[in-house]
Short mmCIF file of C-alpha atoms and ligand atoms in Angstrom, two decimals:
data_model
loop_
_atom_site.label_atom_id
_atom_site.label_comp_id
_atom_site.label_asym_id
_atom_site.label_seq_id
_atom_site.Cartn_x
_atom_site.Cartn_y
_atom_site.Cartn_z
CA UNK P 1 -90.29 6.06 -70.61
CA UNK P 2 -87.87 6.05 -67.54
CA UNK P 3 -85.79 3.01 -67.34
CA UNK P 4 -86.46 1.00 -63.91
CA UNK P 5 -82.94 1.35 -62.57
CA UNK P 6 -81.44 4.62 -62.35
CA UNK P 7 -78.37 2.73 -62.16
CA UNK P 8 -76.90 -1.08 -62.61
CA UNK P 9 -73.71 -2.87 -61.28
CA UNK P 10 -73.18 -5.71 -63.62
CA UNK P 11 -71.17 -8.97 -63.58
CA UNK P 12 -70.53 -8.67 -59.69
CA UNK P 13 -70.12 -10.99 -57.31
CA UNK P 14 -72.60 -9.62 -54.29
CA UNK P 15 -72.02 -10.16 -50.93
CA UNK P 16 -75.18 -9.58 -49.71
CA UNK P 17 -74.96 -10.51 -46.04
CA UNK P 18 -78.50 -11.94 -46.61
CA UNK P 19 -79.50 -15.67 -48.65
CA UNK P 20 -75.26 -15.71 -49.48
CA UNK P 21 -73.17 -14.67 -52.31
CA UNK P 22 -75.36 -13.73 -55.93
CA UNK P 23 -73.27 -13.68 -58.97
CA UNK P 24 -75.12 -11.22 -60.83
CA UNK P 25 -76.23 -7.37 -60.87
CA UNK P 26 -77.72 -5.02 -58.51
CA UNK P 27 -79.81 -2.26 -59.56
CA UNK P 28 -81.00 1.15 -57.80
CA UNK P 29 -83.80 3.45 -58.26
CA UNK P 30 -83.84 6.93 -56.43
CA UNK P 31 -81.37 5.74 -53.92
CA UNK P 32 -83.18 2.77 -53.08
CA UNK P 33 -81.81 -0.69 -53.98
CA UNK P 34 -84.61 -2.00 -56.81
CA UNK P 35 -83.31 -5.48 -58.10
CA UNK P 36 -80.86 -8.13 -56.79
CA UNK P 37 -79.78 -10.83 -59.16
CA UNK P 38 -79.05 -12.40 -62.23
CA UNK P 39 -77.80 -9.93 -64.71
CA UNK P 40 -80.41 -11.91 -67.57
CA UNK P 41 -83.23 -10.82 -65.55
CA UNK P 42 -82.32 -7.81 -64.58
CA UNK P 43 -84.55 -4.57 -65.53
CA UNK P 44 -83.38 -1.71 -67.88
CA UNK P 45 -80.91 0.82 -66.63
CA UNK P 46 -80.26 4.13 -67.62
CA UNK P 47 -76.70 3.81 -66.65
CA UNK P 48 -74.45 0.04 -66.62
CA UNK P 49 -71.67 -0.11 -64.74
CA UNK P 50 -69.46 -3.29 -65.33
CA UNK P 51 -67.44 -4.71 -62.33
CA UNK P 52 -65.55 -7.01 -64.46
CA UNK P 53 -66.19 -10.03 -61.46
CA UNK P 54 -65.42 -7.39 -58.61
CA UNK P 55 -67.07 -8.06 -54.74
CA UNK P 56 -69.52 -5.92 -54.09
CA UNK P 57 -70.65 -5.63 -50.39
CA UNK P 58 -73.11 -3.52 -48.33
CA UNK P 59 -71.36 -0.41 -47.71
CA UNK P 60 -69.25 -0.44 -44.69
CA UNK P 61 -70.86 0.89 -41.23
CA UNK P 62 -69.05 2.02 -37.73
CA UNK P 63 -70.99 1.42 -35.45
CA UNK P 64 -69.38 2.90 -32.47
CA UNK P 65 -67.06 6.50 -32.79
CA UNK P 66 -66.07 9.14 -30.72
CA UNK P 67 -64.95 11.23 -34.39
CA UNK P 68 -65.73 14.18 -33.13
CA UNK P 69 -63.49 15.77 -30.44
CA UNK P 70 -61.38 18.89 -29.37
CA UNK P 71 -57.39 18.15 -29.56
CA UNK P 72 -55.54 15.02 -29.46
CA UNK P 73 -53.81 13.04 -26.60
CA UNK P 74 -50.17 12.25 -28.36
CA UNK P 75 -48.47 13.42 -25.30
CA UNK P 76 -50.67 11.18 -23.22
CA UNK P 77 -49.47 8.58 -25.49
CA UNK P 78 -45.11 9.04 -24.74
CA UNK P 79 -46.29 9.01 -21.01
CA UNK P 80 -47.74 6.22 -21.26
CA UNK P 81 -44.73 4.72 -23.60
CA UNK P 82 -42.39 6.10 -20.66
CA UNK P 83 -44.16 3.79 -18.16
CA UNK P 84 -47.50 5.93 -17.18
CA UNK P 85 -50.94 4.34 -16.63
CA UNK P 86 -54.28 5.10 -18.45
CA UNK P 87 -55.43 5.11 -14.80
CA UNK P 88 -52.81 7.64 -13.65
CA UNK P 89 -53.00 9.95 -16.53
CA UNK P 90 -56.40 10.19 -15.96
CA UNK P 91 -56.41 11.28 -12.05
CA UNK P 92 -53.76 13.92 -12.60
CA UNK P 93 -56.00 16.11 -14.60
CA UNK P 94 -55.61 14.45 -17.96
CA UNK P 95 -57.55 11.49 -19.96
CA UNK P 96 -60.88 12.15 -21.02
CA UNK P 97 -60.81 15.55 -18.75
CA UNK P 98 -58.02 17.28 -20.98
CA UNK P 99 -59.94 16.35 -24.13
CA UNK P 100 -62.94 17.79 -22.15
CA UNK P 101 -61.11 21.11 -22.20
CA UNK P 102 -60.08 21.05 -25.43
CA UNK P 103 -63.23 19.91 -26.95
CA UNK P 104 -64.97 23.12 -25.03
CA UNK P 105 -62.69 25.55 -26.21
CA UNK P 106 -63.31 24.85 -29.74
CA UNK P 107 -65.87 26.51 -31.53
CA UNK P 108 -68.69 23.88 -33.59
CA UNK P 109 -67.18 24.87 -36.59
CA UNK P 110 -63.66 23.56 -35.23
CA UNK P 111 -64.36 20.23 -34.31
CA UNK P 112 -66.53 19.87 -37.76
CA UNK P 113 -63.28 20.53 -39.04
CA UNK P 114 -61.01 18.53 -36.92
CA UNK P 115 -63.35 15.34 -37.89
CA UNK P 116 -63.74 15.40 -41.61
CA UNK P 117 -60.26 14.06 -42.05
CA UNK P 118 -60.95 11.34 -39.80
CA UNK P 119 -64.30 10.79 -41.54
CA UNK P 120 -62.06 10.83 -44.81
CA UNK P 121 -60.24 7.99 -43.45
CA UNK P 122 -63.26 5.98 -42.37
CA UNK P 123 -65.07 6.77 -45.91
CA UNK P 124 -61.93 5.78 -47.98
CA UNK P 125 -62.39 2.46 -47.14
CA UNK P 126 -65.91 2.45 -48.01
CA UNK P 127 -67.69 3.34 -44.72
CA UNK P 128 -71.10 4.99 -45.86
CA UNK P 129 -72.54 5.00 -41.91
CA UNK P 130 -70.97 5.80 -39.17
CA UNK P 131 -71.84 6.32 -35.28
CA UNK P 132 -70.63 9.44 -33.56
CA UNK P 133 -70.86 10.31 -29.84
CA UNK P 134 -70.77 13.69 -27.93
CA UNK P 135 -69.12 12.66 -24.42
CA UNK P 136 -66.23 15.51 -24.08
CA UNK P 137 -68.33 18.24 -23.68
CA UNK P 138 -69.70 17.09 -20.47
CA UNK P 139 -72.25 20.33 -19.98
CA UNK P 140 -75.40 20.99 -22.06
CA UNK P 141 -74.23 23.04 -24.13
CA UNK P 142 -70.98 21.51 -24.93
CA UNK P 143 -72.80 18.02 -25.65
CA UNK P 144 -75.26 20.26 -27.80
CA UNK P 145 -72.29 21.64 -29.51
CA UNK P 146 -70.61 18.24 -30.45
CA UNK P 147 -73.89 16.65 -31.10
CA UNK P 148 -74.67 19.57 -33.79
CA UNK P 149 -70.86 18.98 -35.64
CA UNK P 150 -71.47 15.13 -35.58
CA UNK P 151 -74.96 16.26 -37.17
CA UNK P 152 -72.78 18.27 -39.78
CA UNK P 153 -70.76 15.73 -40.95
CA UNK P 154 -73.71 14.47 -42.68
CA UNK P 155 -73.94 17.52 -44.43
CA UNK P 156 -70.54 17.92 -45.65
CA UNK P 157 -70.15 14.45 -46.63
CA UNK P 158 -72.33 11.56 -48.40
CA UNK P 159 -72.39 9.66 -45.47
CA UNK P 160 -75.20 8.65 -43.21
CA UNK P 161 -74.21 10.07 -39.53
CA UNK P 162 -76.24 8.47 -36.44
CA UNK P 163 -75.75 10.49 -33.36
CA UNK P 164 -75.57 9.40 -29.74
CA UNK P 165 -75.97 11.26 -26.37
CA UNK P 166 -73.16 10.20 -24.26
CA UNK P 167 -72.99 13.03 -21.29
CA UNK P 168 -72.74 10.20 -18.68
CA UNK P 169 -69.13 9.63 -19.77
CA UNK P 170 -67.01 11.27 -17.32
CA UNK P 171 -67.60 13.42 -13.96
CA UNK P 172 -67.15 17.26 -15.32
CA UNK P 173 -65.34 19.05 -12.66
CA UNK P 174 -68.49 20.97 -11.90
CA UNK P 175 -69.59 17.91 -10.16
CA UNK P 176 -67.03 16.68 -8.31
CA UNK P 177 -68.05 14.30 -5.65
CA UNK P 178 -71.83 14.78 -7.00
CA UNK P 179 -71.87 12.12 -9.76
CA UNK P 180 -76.04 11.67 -8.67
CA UNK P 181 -76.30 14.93 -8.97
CA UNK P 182 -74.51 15.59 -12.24
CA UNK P 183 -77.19 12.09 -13.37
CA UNK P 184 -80.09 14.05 -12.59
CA UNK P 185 -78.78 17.05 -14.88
CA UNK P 186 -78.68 15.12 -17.68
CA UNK P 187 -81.93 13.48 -16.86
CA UNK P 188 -83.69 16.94 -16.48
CA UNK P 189 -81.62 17.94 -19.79
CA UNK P 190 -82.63 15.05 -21.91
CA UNK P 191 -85.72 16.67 -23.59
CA UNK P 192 -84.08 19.83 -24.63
CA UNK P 193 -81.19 16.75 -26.16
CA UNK P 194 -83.12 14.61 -27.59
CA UNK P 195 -83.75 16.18 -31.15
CA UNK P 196 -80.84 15.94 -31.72
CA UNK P 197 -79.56 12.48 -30.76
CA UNK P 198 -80.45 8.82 -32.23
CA UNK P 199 -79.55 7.30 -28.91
CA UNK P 200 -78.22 7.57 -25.38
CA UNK P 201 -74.94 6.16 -24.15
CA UNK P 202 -73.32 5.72 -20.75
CA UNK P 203 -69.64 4.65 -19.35
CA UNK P 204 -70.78 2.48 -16.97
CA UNK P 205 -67.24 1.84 -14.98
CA UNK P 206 -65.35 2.21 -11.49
CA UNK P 207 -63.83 4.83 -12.64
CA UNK P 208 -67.04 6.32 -14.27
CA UNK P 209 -70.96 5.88 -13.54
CA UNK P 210 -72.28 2.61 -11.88
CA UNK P 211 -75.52 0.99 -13.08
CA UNK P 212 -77.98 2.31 -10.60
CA UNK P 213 -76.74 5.49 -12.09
CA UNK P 214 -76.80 5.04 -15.78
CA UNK P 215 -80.21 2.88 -15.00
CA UNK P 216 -81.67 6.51 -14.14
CA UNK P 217 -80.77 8.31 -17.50
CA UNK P 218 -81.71 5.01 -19.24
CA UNK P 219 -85.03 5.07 -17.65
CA UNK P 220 -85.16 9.18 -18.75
CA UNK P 221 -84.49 8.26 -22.34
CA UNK P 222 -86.78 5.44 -22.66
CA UNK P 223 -89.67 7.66 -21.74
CA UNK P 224 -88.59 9.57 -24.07
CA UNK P 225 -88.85 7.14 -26.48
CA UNK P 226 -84.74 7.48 -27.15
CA UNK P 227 -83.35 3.69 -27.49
CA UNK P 228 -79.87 3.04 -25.54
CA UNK P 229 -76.75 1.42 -25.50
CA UNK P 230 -73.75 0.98 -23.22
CA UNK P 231 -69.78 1.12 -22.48
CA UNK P 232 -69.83 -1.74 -20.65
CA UNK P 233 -67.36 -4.37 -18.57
CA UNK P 234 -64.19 -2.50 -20.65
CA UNK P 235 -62.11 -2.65 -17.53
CA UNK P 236 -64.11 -4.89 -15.00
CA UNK P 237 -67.79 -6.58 -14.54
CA UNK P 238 -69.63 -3.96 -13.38
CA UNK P 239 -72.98 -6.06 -14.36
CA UNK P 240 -74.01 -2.91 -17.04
CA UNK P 241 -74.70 -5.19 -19.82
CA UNK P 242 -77.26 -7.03 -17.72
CA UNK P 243 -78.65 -3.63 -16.97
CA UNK P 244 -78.81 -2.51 -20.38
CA UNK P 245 -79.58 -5.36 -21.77
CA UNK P 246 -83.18 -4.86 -19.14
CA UNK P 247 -83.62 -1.15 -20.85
CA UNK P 248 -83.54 -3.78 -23.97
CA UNK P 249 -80.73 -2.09 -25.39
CA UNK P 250 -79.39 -1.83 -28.63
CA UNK P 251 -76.16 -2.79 -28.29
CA UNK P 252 -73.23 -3.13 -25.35
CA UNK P 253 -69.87 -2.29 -26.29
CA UNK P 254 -66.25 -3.20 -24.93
CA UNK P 255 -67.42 -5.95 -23.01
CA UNK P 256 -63.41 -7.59 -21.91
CA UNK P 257 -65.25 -8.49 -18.49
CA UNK P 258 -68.53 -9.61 -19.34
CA UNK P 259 -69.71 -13.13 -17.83
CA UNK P 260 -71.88 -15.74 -18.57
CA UNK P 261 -75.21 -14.11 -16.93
CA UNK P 262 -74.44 -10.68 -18.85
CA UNK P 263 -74.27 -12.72 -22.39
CA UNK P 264 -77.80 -14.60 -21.03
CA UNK P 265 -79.43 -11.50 -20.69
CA UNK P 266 -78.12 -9.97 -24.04
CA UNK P 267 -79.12 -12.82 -25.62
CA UNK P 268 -82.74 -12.65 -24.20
CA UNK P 269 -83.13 -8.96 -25.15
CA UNK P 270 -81.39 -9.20 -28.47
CA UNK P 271 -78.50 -6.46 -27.57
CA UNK P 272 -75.65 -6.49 -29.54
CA UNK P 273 -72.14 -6.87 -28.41
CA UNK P 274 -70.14 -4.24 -30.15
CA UNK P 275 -66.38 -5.27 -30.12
CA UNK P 276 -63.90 -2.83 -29.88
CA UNK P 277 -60.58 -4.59 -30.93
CA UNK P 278 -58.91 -0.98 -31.63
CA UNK P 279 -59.07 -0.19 -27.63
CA UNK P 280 -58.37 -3.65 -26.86
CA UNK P 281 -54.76 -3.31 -28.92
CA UNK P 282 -53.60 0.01 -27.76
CA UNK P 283 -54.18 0.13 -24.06
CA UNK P 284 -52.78 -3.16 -24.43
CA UNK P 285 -55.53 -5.36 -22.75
CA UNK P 286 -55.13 -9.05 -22.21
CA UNK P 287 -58.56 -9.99 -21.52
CA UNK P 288 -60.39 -10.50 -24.52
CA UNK P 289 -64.17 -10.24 -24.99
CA UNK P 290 -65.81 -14.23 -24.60
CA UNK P 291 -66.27 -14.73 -28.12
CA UNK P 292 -67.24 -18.20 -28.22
CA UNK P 293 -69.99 -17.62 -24.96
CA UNK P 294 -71.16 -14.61 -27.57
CA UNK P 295 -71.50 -17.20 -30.60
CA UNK P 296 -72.99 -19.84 -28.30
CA UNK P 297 -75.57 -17.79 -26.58
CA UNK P 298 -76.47 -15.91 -30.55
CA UNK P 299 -75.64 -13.19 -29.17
CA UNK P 300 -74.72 -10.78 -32.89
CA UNK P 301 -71.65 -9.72 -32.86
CA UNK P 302 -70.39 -6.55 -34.61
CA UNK P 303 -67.08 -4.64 -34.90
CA UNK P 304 -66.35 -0.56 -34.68
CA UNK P 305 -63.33 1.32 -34.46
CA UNK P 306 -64.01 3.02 -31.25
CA UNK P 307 -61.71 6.28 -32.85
CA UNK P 308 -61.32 8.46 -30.10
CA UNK P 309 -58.19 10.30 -28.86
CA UNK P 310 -57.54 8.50 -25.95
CA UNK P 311 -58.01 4.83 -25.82
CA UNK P 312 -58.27 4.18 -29.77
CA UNK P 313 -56.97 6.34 -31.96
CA UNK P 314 -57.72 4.19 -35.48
CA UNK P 315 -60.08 5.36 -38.40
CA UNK P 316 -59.43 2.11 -40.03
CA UNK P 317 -62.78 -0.34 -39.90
CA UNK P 318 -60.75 -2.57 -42.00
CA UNK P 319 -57.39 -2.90 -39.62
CA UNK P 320 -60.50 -3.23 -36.89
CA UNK P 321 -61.88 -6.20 -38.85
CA UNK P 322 -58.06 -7.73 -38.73
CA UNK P 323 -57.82 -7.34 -35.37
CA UNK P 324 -61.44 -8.63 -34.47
CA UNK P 325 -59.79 -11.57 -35.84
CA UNK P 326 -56.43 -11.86 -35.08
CA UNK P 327 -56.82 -10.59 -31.21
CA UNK P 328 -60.58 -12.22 -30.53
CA UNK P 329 -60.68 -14.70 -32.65
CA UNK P 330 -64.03 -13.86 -35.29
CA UNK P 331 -64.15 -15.68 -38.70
CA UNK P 332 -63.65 -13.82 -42.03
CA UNK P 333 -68.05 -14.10 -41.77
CA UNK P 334 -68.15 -12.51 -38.33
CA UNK P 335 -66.31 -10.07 -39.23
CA UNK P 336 -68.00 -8.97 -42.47
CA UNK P 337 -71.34 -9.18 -41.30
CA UNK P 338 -69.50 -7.32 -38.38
CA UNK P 339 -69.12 -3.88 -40.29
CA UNK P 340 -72.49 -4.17 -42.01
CA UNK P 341 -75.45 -6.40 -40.98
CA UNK P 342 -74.55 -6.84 -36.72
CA UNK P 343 -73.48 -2.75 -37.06
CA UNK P 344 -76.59 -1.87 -38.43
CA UNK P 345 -78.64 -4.07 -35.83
CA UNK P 346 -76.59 -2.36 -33.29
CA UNK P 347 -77.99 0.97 -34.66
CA UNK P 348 -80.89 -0.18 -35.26
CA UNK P 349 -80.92 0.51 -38.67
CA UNK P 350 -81.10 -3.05 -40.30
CA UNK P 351 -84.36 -2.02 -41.96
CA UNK P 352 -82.52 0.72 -44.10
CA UNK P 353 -78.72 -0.72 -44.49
CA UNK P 354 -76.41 -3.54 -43.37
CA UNK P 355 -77.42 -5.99 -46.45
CA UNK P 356 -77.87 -6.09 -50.26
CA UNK P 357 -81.47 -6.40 -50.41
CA UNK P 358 -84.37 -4.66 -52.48
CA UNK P 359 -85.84 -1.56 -50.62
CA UNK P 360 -82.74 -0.42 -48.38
CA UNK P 361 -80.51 2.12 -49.33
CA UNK P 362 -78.10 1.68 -51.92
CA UNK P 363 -75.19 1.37 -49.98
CA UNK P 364 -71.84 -0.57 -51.76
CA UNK P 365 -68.20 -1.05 -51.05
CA UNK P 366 -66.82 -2.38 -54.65
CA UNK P 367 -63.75 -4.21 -54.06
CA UNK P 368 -60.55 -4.99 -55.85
CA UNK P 369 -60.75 -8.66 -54.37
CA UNK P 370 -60.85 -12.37 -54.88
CA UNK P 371 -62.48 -13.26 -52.09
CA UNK P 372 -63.96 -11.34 -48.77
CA UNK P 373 -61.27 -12.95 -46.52
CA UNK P 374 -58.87 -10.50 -48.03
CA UNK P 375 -60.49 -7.61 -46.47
CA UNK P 376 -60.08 -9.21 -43.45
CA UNK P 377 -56.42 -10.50 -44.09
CA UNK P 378 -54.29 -7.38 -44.85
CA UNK P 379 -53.30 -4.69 -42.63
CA UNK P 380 -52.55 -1.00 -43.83
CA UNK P 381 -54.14 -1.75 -47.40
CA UNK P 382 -56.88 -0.52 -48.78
CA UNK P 383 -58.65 -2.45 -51.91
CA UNK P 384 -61.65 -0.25 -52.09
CA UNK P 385 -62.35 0.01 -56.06
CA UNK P 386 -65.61 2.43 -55.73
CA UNK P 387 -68.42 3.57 -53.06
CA UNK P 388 -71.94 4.56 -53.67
CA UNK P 389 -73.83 6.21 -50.83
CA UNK P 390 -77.86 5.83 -51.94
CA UNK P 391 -76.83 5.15 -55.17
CA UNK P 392 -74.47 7.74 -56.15
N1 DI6 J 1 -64.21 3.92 -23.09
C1 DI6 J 1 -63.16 4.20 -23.84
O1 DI6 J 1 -62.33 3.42 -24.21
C2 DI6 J 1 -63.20 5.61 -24.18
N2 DI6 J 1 -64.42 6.03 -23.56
C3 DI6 J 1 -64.94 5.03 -22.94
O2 DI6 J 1 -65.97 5.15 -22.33
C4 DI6 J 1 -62.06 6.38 -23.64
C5 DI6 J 1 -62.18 7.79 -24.07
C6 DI6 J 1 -60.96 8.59 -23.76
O3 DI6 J 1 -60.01 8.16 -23.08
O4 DI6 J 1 -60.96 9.74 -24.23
FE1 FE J 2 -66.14 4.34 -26.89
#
């Protein structure tokens, strides 16, 4: 007769970001995870696998990416070491604009191989999700394109790949001075998107789309039945949490700016705030996301690397969990249930992964550690022991 686990992790301390730590096994059966407990009551296997007293946590998720991408912005980066703004950068033709060129210029088979290395990054430190947003293509067919190599990433890797819409990023040149008009594109262009996106973003900024505008495509993709989530109050309080937070969005990310009413009305709708510590470090902000207003309110917080080539460019969700502490301020538990149960919320994926618990996917980061603070603790280091993606 077939044994009831496919598979067993013995003598393992499980982290399993629901009901606390278990000292004991965890068990899967056809990718599913089938048993959670004490290794005396745990079910036949037809393979053991000892952890000699490792951690074991839900395999790590990023909940927020911009992996896929034409090019790189290094030169950006001296000008900006020699004195040169983000800001100024962006309005002489470079900034998200020059990665819009090169990301259109590269074939789909290009930028699926420009991103597996930095999904080899991500999934060396035990990332088994991960978030990925068009944005640079800034046409339909260029968002089509990215959206279809984020798609492929899934198939080249074992790795679970959730996609996101984000044409209201930047103004394409097409557009200039027509940023309604460039809205209602996308609007009329959603259907022919939405197969292949999980979710529709927005850059909801001065120097990008305000909320009336982003409200539009929100409005498009909720008939659509598409949910949404937002870049929101990075730079300044433009009110787009509050806004997406009304389109009872999944999650609102940056968030440096965001005020009392815009945690109130993410608390009411259940959004999660999505912190972005990465950005935060290397454009040098000093106005960090209100944590404690966050925590007060019960607002869920989670972390994500934000890896993109201009503001962020880090494919490390461990150095993002460091900083989430050392910069913001989140506790060892924050920022574990950060990368795994508030990342999955954010995706809304918490009934297939995030936690250790009978009938999700079995997900695991195995971990050379004593206790979780040290994934949290060290920076550049990488204690991953093993991963399993649905159980393999
Ligand atoms: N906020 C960011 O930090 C990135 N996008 C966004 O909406 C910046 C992307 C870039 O500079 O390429
Ligand atoms: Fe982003």
């Amino acid at each position: 007769m077939r044994p009831a686990c496919d598979r067993i992790w013995t003598h393992a301390r499980l982290a399993t970001l629901r009901g606390g730590v278990v000292e004991g096994a965890i068990g899967v059966r056809d990718g599913v995870i089938s048993y959670v407990g004490s290794a005396e009551s745990a079910p036949d296997a037809a393979e053991v696998i000892d952890c000699g007293g490792r951690w074991i946590t839900p395999g790590l998720i990023d909940c927020h990416s911009h992996l896929v991408h034409g090019g790189d912005r290094a030169a950006e980066f001296e000008m900006r070491l020699a004195g040169a703004s983000y800001e100024e950068i962006a309005r002489a033709g470079g900034g998200i604009l020059s990665t819009m060129r090169a990301t259109r210029e590269a074939s789909e088979d290009a930028l699926v191989e420009s991103a597996l290395p930095r999904l080899d990054a991500l999934i060396a430190e035990g990332v088994t999700t991960v978030e990925v947003k068009s944005g640079y293509g800034l046409d339909l067919d260029n968002e089509m394109k990215m959206l279809r190599a984020a798609r492929r990433l899934g198939d080249e890797r074992a790795v679970s790949v959730a996609t996101t819409f984000l044409g209201a990023h930047a103004l394409p040149p097409e557009f200039s001075g027509d940023a309604d008009g460039y809205i209602d594109m996308l609007c009329a262009a959603l259907p022919e998107i939405a197969p292949l996106a999980d979710a529709v973003d927005g850059f909801c900024e001065g120097i990008a789309f305000s909320p009336v505008q982003i409200g539009r495509l929100f409005a498009a993709a909720r008939r659509l039945g598409l949910p949404v989530k937002l870049h929101a109050e990075q730079l300044s309080n433009s009110r787009g949490a509050e806004m997406a937070a009304g389109h009872g969005a999944l999650s609102a990310d940056h968030l440096e700016h965001l005020e009392e009413a815009g945690v109130a009305a993410m608390a009411r709708a259940g959004t999660v705030a999505v912190l972005l510590p990465g950005a935060f470090y290397f454009m040098r902000d000093t106005k960090v996301p209100p944590v404690a207003a966050l925590r007060r309110a019960g607002v869920p917080m989670a972390i994500a690397t934000d890896c993109n080539p201009g503001t962020a460019p880090l494919t490390s969700l461990l150095l993002a969990m460091n900083m989430g502490a050392t910069l913001f301020g989140l506790t060892v538990e924050e920022c574990l249930a950060g990368v795994t149960r508030e990342a999955a919320r954010a995706l809304g994926m918490l009934d297939r992964v995030g936690t250790l618990e009978v009938g999700k996917w079995c997900d695991l980061a195995i971990w050379d550690i004593e206790r979780p603070a040290e994934l949290v603790y060290r920076m550049g280091f990488n204690p991953l022991h093993a991963r399993v993606w649905r159980g393999i």
